[in-house]
JSON list of C-alpha atoms in Angstrom, two decimals:
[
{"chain": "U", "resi": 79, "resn": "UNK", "atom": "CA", "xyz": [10.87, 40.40, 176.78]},
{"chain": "U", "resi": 80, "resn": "UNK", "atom": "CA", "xyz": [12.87, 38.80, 174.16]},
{"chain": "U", "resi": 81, "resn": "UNK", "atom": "CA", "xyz": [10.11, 36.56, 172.60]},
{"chain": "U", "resi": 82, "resn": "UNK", "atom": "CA", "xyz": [9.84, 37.20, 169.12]},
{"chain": "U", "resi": 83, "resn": "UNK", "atom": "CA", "xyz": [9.91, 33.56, 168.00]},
{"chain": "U", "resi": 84, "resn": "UNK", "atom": "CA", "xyz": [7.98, 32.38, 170.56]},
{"chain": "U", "resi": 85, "resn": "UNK", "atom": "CA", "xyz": [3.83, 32.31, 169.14]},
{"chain": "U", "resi": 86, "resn": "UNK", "atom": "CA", "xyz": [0.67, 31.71, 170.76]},
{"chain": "U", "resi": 87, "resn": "UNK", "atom": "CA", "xyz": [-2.21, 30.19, 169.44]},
{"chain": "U", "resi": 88, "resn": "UNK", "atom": "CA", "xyz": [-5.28, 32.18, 170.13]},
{"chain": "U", "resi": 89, "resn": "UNK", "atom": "CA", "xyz": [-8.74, 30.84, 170.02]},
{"chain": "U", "resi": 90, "resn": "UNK", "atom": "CA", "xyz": [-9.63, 32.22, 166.26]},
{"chain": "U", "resi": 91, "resn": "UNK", "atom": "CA", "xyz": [-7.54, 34.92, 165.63]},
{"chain": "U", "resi": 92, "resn": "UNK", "atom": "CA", "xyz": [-4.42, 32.59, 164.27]},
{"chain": "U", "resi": 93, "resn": "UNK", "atom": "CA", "xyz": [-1.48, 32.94, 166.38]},
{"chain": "U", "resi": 94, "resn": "UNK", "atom": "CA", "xyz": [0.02, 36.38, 168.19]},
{"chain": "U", "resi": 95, "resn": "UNK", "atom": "CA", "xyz": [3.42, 37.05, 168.51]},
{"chain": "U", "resi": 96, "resn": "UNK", "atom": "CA", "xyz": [4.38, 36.72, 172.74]},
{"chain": "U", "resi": 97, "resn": "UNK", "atom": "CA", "xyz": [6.14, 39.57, 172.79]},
{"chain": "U", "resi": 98, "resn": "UNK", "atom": "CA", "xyz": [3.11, 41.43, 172.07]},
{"chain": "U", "resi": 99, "resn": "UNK", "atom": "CA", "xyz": [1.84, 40.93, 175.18]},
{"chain": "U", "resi": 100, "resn": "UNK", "atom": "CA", "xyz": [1.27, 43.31, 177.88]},
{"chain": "U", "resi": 101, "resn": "UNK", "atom": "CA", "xyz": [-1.49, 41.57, 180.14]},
{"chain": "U", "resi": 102, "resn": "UNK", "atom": "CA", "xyz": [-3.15, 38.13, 180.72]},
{"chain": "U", "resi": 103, "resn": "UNK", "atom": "CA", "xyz": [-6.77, 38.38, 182.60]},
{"chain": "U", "resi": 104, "resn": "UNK", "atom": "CA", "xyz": [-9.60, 36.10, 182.62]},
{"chain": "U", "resi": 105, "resn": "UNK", "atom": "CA", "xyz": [-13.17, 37.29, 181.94]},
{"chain": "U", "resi": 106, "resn": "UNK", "atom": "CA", "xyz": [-16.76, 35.94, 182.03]},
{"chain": "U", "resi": 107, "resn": "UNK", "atom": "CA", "xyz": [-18.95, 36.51, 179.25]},
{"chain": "U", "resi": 108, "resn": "UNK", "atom": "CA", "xyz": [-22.44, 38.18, 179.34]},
{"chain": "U", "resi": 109, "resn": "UNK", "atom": "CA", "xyz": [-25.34, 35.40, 180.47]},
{"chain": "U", "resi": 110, "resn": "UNK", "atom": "CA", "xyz": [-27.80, 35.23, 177.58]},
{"chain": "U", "resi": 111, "resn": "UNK", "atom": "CA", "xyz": [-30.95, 33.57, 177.76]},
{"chain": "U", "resi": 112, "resn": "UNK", "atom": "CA", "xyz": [-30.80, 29.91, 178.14]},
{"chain": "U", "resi": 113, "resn": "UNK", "atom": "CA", "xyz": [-26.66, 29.89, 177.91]},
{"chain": "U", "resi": 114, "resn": "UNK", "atom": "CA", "xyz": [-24.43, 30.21, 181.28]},
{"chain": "U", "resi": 115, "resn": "UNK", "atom": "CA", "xyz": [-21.94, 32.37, 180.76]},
{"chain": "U", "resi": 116, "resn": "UNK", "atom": "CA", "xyz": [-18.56, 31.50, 179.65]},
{"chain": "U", "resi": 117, "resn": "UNK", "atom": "CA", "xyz": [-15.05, 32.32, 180.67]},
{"chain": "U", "resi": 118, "resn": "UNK", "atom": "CA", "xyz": [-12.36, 33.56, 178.55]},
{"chain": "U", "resi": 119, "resn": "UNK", "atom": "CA", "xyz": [-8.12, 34.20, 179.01]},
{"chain": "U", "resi": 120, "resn": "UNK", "atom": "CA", "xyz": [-7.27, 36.71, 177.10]},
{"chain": "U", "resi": 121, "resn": "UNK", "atom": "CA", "xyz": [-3.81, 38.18, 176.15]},
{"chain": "U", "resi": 122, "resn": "UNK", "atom": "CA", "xyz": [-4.00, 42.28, 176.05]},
{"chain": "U", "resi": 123, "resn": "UNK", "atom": "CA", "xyz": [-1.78, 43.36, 173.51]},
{"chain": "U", "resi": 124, "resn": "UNK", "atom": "CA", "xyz": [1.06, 46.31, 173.38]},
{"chain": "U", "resi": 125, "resn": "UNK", "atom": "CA", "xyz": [-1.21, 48.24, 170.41]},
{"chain": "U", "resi": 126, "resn": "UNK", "atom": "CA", "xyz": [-4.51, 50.39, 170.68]},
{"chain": "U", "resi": 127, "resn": "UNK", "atom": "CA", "xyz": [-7.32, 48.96, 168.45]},
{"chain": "U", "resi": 128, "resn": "UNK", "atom": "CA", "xyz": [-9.92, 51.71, 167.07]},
{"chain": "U", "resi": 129, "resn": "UNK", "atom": "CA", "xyz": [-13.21, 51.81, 165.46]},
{"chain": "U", "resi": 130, "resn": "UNK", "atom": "CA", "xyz": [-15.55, 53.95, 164.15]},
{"chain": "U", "resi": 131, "resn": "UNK", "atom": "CA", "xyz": [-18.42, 54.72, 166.89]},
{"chain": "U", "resi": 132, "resn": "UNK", "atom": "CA", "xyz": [-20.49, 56.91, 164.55]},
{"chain": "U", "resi": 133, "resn": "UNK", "atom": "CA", "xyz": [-20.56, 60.15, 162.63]},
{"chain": "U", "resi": 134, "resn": "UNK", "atom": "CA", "xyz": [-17.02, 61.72, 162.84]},
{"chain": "U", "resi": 135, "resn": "UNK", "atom": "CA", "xyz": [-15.45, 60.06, 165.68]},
{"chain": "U", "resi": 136, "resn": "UNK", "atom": "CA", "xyz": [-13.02, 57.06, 165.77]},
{"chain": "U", "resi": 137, "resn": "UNK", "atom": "CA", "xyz": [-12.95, 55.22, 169.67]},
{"chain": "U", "resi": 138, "resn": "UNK", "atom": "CA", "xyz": [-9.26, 53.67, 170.69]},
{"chain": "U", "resi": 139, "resn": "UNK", "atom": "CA", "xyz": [-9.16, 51.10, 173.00]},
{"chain": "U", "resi": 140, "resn": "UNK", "atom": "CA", "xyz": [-6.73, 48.13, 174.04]},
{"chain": "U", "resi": 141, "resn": "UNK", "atom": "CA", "xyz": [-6.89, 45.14, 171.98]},
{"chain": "U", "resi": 142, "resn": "UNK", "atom": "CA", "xyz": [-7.92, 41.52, 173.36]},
{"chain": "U", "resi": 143, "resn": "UNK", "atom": "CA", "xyz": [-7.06, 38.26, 172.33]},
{"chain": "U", "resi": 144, "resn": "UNK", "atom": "CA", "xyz": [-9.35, 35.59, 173.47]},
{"chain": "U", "resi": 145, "resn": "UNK", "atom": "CA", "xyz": [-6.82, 32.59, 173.74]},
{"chain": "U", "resi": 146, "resn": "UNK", "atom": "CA", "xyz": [-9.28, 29.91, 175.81]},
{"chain": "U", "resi": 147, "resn": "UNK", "atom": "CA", "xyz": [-12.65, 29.60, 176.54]},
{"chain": "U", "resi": 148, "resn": "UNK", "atom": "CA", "xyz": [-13.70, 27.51, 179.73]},
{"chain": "U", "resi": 149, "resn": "UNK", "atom": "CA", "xyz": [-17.09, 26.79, 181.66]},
{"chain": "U", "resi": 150, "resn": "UNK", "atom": "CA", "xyz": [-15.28, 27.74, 184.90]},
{"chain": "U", "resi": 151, "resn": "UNK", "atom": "CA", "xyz": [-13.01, 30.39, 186.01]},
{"chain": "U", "resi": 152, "resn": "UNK", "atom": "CA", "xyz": [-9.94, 29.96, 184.69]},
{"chain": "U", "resi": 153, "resn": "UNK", "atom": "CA", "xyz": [-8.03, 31.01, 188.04]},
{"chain": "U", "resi": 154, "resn": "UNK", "atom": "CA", "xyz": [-4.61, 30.12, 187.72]},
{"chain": "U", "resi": 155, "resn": "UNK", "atom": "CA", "xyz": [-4.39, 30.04, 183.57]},
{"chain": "U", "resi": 156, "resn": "UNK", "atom": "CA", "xyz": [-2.78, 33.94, 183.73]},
{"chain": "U", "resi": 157, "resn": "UNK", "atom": "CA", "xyz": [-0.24, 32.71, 186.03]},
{"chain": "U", "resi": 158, "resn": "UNK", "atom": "CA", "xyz": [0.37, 29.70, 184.49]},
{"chain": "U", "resi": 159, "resn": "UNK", "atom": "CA", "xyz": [0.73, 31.24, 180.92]},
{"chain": "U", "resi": 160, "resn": "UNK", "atom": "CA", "xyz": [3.16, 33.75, 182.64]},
{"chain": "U", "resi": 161, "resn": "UNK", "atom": "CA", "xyz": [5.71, 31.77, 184.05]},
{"chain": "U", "resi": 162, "resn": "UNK", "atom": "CA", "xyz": [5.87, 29.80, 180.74]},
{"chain": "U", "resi": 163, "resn": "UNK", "atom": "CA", "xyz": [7.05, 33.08, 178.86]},
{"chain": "U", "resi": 164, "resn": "UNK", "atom": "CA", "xyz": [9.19, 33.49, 181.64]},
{"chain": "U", "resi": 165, "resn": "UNK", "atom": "CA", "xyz": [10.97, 29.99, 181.28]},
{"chain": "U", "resi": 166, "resn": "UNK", "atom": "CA", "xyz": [10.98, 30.82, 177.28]},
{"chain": "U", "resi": 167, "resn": "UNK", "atom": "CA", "xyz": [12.67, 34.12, 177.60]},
{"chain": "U", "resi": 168, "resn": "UNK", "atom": "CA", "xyz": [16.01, 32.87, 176.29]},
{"chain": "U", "resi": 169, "resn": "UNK", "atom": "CA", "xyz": [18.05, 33.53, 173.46]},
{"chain": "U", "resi": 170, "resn": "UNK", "atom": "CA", "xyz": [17.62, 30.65, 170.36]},
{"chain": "U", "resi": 171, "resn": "UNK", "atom": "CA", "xyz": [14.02, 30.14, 171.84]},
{"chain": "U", "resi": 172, "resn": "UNK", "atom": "CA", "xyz": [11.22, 29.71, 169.11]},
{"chain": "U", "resi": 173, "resn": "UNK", "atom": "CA", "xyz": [8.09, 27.81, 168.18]},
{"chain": "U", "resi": 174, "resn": "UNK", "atom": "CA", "xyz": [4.35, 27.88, 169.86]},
{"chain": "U", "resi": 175, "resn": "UNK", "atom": "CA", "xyz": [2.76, 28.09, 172.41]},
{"chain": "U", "resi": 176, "resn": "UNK", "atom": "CA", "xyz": [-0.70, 26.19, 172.77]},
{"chain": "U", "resi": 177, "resn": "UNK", "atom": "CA", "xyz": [-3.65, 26.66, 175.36]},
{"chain": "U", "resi": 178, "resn": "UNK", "atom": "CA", "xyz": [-6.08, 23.67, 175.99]},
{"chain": "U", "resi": 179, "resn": "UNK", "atom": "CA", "xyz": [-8.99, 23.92, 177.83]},
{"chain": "U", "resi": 180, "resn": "UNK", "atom": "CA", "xyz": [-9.38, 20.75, 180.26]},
{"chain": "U", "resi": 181, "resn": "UNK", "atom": "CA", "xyz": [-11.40, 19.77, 182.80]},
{"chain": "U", "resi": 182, "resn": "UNK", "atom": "CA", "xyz": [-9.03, 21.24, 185.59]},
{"chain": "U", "resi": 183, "resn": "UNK", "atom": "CA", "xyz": [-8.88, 24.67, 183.81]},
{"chain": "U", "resi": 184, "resn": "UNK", "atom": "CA", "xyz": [-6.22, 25.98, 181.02]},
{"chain": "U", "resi": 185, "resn": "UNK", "atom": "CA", "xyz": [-3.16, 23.53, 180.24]},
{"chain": "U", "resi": 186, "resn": "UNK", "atom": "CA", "xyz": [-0.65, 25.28, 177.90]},
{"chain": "U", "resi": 187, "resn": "UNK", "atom": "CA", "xyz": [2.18, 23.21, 176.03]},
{"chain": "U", "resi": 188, "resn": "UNK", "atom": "CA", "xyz": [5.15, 24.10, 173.90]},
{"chain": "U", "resi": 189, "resn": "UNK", "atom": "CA", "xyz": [6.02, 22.93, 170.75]},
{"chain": "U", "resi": 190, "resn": "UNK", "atom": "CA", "xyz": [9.99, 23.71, 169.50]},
{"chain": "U", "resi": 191, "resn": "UNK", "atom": "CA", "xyz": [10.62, 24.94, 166.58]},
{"chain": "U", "resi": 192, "resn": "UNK", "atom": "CA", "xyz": [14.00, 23.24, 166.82]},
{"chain": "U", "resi": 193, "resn": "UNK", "atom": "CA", "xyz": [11.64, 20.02, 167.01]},
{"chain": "U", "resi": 194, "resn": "UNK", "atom": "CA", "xyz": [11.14, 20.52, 163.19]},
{"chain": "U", "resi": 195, "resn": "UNK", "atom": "CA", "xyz": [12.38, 19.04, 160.15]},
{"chain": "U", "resi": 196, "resn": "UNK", "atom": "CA", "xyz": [15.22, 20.81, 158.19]},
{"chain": "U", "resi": 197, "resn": "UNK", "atom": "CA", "xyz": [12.71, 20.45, 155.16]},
{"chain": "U", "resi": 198, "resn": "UNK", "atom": "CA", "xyz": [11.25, 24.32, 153.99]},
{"chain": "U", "resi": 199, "resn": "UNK", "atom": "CA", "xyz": [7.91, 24.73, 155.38]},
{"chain": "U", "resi": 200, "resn": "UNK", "atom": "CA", "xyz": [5.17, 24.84, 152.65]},
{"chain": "U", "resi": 201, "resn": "UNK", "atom": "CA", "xyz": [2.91, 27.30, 152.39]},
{"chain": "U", "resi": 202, "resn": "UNK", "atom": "CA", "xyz": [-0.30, 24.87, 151.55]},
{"chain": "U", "resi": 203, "resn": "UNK", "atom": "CA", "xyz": [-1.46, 22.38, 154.09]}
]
């Protein structure tokens, strides 16, 4: 994929570069005691995350990107969020990509950079 200018907006991890992306899934969350369980999209990304798990050993696994959280399953949100990268895999194509969790599941919109002013971006805000 060609979309290093295209961004997406993760639930607290800031925003993740789409071409980064090698998987969308949707996930519940564990049930804990008087709280339903939860779903999440996630993006898996292209680069092994590790930790330490303990004396001398260091566990590598993928790395997961929670990008919306829903009360329902999130069905067609993978799908969705994949033919948008699809449409935005062109050349000149940059800004971000939002998710929204609504009532009828994930929405995801677009916002151009092209859309923005030919001021320099600050780096306060």
């Amino acid at each position: 994929m060609g979309l290093d200018k295209v961004w997406i907006q993760t639930l607290s991890d800031g925003l993740l570069r789409a071409d980064q992306v090698v998987g969308l899934t949707s996930h519940a969350t564990p049930s804990l005691p008087g709280k339903a369980p939860r779903w999440l999209l996630d993006a898996t990304v292209a680069v092994a995350a590790g930790s330490g798990a303990g004396g001398n050993t260091w566990d590598i696994g993928i790395l997961h990107r929670p990008l919306a959280q829903t009360a329902d399953e999130p069905t067609e949100a993978p799908e969705a969020l994949a033919r948008l990268l699809a449409r935005l895999d062109q050349p000149g194509v940059a800004g971000i990509i939002t998710p929204s969790a609504t009532r009828h599941g994930v929405e995801f919109s677009f916002t151009s950079f092209a859309e923005d002013t030919a001021e320099p971006a600050s780096g306060t805000g």
